[in-house]
Amino acid sequence: MNNGLDQDLLSELVEIMGGDMQMLINAYINDTREKLVTMNQLQVSTQQEDIHRLAHSLKGSSRNVGLVDFADYCEEIEKKAREGELTEEFFDLPKFDRLFESAASELAKQYL
Amino acid sequence: MKILIADDNHTDRLILSKVLENLNHEVVQAKDGSDAIEQFKKHAPALVLLDVLMPGYDGYEVAEIIKTDSSRAWFPIIFLTSLTEASDLAKCITAGGDDFVSKPINKIIIKAKIDAFERIINLYDTVAEQRERIQYHHEHLVQEQEAAKRIFNNIAHRGCLASDNINYHLSPMSIFNGDLMLAAELPMGGMRLFLADFTGHGLPAAIGAMPASEIFYGMTTKGFSIPDMMVEMNKRLYSVLPRGIFCCVIVIDIDSIDEALTIWNAGAPNSFLIDTKSKQLTPIPSSHLPLGIQSPEKFKVACQSFEFTKHHKVIAVTDGIIEAEDIHGNMFGEEKMVDCIKANVTSDNICGALLAEVNLFCGKTDQSDDLSLLEVAFPAISSDDILQSSEMELTESGTSDSELSLKLRGKSLGNFDPIPLFMQTILSCNELAPHRARIFTVLSELYNNALDHGVLGLDSAMKNSSEGFANYYAKRIQGLNDLDVGFVKVSVDHHPTANGGRLIFSIADSGEGFDVQKIVKEGVKDYSGRGLPLLLKLCDTVEYFDSGTRVKAIYNWDHHDIPE
């Protein structure tokens, strides 16, 4: 089953976090939503550097909580933006939201 | 262990904190670079985990800033990074980091790294603690040495080393090099100098300085001769010095009235008598084992005597100067020393010239710490000055009404010096303290006349040349050794008077006497040997009886008439 989550990593994370797992998931979802709002406001033509940094940050935190598909997409964006080769075409914001929201609702279902 | 985590990513921070808390560490969180610097100052963590990419100050900048905080003991910085370029990773170390771990965080790797650094931190703490303890002990030791130095310097004070006729070099810490230099004025005029070199360094070498100084100053002011003083000093050092520590000495008496030098060298390098007129150097080698080696029963002191006038000097050294090494390990040696003295024979400061030469030879300046050098010329003070004394106590006491007589016969004349005994008895009357030098002079002149010219029959005219001088003293020693019969009887009668007292010295000897009338008529020139002019100057009357074999001298003293 591919729901965009790394279930092995998540089991390990539960082991680490114990009773704080809910708090972690909440913090992650809130942080990420805020960052996605910021992302929506950035211009591909002029703000590739900012996009790069934000994508890097999203990739890091998302991988830590097992959102592998979303993290992979962030990494692609990060790489292109770092080289300054990101195009409007590739910078697919609806895809960003879709990948995140489906994985996030699955996370919420499992841990909240 | 207290650990600071700086990461702008909330999720990463939460997970990492939890990992560390599960390992029983105390965690402080910082959400960016500036916050990291602030939290670091506030909490003084033992270890810092730094994210590389942060808004504001990035990880590299934070590392550089907090590592320069010198008030902190050593602490490790571990960078957290998802960067993989070798150059990015290398930069973590050049910025002041100690290691890096890649993101995403693996709890096993994090635990391993933190455990490893904890061991290093403990090691640093142990070293710092030990260094602190060593530093404490070192400071303590230096303080103790300073205190010891002050005590030693009070006891082994320099006496009259500052006199104009003396040049010397002695390291301020010489006491811990085992070197000791003392000088005191003799009660009869002139001075006694003492240079000693105890074997070894540090406190063990300094121990012997205390009894040596006490004996030196105590016995010199009481008028004891060099042999008597050295016998006493050897006896004491023999009993107190640990095995393997002994003491090389040079002791010198300068008699400014007789213009004579008496010297004894035990184990030290050659001393040199310098005639600045003829530019001749006479070496005075060691004639005895150092002090502290021979048992008192076996210990014998035989001094050498020389003429010593305004154009003579004497130089004494410890082995530091002979053994001073250049950078190749060659020693300075006696030959170079003699050459240097000869080259500077008319200099006012041969000591300074020698020191400069040694420093030049060694090619460094710290060598002089181990050197002790003494240069003495004829004392500039006249006999009148010597007779001054500032001590004064006006209480009627002690032996102000007394008589003491002593008759020495045969061998005892050579073995025992009665002057200190008489002086000690006479001076038990405290009022006589200002008269000490005068009384000493009168008594020793009278006694030595009786012994040298009376019992031994020596002619003082012999002393008019340098060779005659040495000859005179050699004959005196020989004469005393061979003595089987003969006597000198000394009597000192002390009566109180209205304003002071009267000392009557009566000395009789077994000699053949001399023509008193002739001597008195011919005046002082031909009879300088008996010191008659000096005696007449100091005493109220000097009378000879029984063909000159008996003399009576009267010395009146007054409370209100302190000798100048």
XYZ file of C-alpha atoms in Angstrom, chain A residues 4-49:
46
model
C 3.019 8.335 0.691
C 4.171 7.336 4.178
C 7.216 5.357 5.398
C 5.485 3.170 7.978
C 8.710 1.617 9.328
C 10.138 5.042 10.058
C 6.893 6.104 11.688
C 6.889 3.063 14.003
C 10.408 3.949 15.062
C 9.341 7.548 15.595
C 6.502 6.443 17.886
C 9.055 4.530 19.872
C 11.207 7.647 20.226
C 8.458 10.154 20.886
C 6.164 8.042 23.047
C 3.334 10.243 24.372
C 4.671 13.269 22.472
C 3.874 11.789 19.056
C 0.611 13.752 18.770
C 2.364 16.970 19.651
C 5.020 16.297 17.013
C 2.482 15.517 14.270
C 0.473 18.636 15.124
C 3.582 20.792 15.088
C 4.659 19.316 11.767
C 1.281 19.801 10.072
C 0.908 23.396 11.319
C 4.493 24.338 10.355
C 4.166 22.814 6.932
C 0.829 24.534 6.197
C 2.409 27.856 7.091
C 5.354 27.154 4.810
C 3.036 26.141 1.955
C 1.209 29.467 2.286
C 4.566 31.228 1.976
C 5.513 28.989 -0.946
C 2.325 29.999 -2.787
C 3.408 33.621 -2.634
C 6.876 33.122 -4.126
C 7.621 33.959 -7.762
C 9.485 31.398 -9.861
C 10.917 34.125 -12.045
C 12.586 36.126 -9.259
C 12.659 34.132 -6.004
C 14.345 30.833 -6.826
C 16.766 31.271 -3.939
